[in-house]
Amino acid sequence: MKKDLQLGFGSQCIHAGFEAEQHRSHITPIYASSTYLFDSAEYAVDLFTGKEKGYIYGRFGNPTITQVENKIAALEAYNLFHEDGSPLELKALLHASGMAAITTLLLSNVKEGEKILTHYSLYGGTQEMIDKVLPSLGIETIIIDMKDLDAVERALQSEKNIALMHLETPANPTLQCVDIDALTKLAHNYNCKVSVDNTFATPYLQQPFKFGVDFVMHSTTKFLNGHGTAIGGILIGKDLEWMNTKVTKHHRLLGGNSNAFDAYLLNSGIKTLELRMDRHCDNAEKVASFLANHPNVDFVNYLGLVSHPDYTLCKQQMKHAGALMSFEVKGGFDAGKKFINKLQLCTHAVSLGTCDTLVSHPASTTHVGVARELRLKSGITDGLIRMSVGIENVADILSDLEQALCI
Ligand SMILES: Cc1ncc(COP(=O)(O)O)c(C=O)c1O
């Protein structure tokens, strides 16, 4: 691909990041090699000191991984420009999981004695990391309602050592959104960096760098891979110097790098991201409206329904409401269990963003490690069911839901 071509997002999903290798392979190959040859002792020294660019050892990087990192960086930067008109350039680091990407993000940006500011309703693993791992490293987290911008400002004012504001929007599984633009401006006024977990939206539906954030991360396990074939995570940053030094050092030393096979699967999956997301979103709209009008459904959290408190905010910062929703069946936990057990087409499993529709029960699975009080405060009620709407024919999804809701 010629570098200066002005391509649409879907074309970038296919072409961005690709570099033809010496054998002219059309598809990025799987480089299954743990180490790389040094042509001379001098060359080895130059590689290690950074004077020469090249591959050294699999934990530091791999050509398959580089191509997918560059693809995702291009998608997050798609059509974004610096104030002087030059295109935004981002650096991405692929990890073995979303949690590995979060670990690198937090440990490379927050040190002992510093604090993280975040909001309710985070992914269960992130919440557990904040509760159970970071305190022993001397890192405290303040959780507040980020809908209240005055409360956010008060926190930033009174706590001088908040190093990072971490946002997850839309959040898992309530679909709560927070205002990326307003919060980033506030944080930057207090010298605090901002990171966004963009897993639910993908760069197709939301580009946090448009609002000036410092980092974006994804669990690539979800929509980016799209087929449920590999666990992965990506951390993307706009301060290239910081990414290439401090963050890269943490990436390499924490050992959470990905591998060539998973990177290959991710690279293939992303090629159809735009197509899949359009279908996911169309199907989700129909499913949400069906559930919202069903007599056996108590309530539905879906950003595309005007009843969702963040309907307007979603319209401001996202291209579409996405494919995730959560709902409660009338009768709470027991009715929800019966509903899940009756499903025939929709798959009962955790995770999200795969071609098939996935249904799960957060309180007993992804959020089982989160204290019940905090869980309820985050809107994760005992009977809440999360649904990641797939790309099957929507009539088939609807008829499965209809038969399962006849309790
Ligand atoms: C929003 C969000 N962030 C992060 C993660 C963690 O990703 P992984 O399971 O790939 O480590 C998940 C996993 O479900 C998630 O839903």
Coordinates of C-alpha atoms and ligand atoms in Angstrom, one line a residue, residues 96-100 102 122-123 125-126 168 170-172 197 199-200 217-222 231-233 351-352 366 386, ligand 1:
A96 CA -0.8 -11.4 25.9
S97 CA -4.1 -10.2 27.3
G98 CA -6.1 -7.1 28.1
M99 CA -5.1 -7.5 31.7
A100 CA -1.4 -7.5 30.7
I102 CA -3.6 -2.7 31.8
L122 CA -15.2 -1.2 35.7
Y123 CA -14.4 -4.6 34.1
G125 CA -10.5 -7.9 36.4
T126 CA -9.5 -4.2 36.4
E168 CA -13.8 2.6 30.8
P170 CA -18.8 2.3 27.7
A171 CA -18.3 0.3 30.9
N172 CA -18.8 -3.4 31.5
D197 CA -10.4 1.2 28.0
T199 CA -12.7 -2.5 24.3
F200 CA -16.5 -2.2 24.0
M217 CA -6.2 0.1 25.7
H218 CA -8.3 -2.8 24.5
S219 CA -8.8 -6.4 25.3
T220 CA -8.2 -7.5 21.7
T221 CA -9.8 -10.8 22.7
K222 CA -13.1 -9.1 21.9
I231 CA -6.6 -13.7 24.0
G232 CA -4.8 -10.4 23.6
G233 CA -4.5 -6.8 24.7
S351 CA -16.3 -12.8 26.8
L352 CA -17.9 -10.6 24.1
T366 CA -16.9 -11.9 35.5
R386 CA -25.1 -9.3 29.7
Ligands
LIG1 C1 -13.7 -3.9 29.2 C2 -12.6 -5.0 29.4 N1 -11.4 -4.6 29.6 C3 -10.4 -5.5 29.9 C4 -10.7 -6.8 29.9 C5 -9.5 -7.8 30.1 O1 -9.2 -8.4 28.9 P1 -8.5 -9.9 28.8 O2 -9.6 -10.9 29.3 O3 -8.2 -10.0 27.4 O4 -7.3 -9.9 29.7 C6 -12.0 -7.3 29.6 C7 -12.3 -8.7 29.6 O5 -13.4 -9.1 29.5 C8 -13.0 -6.3 29.3 O6 -14.2 -6.7 29.1

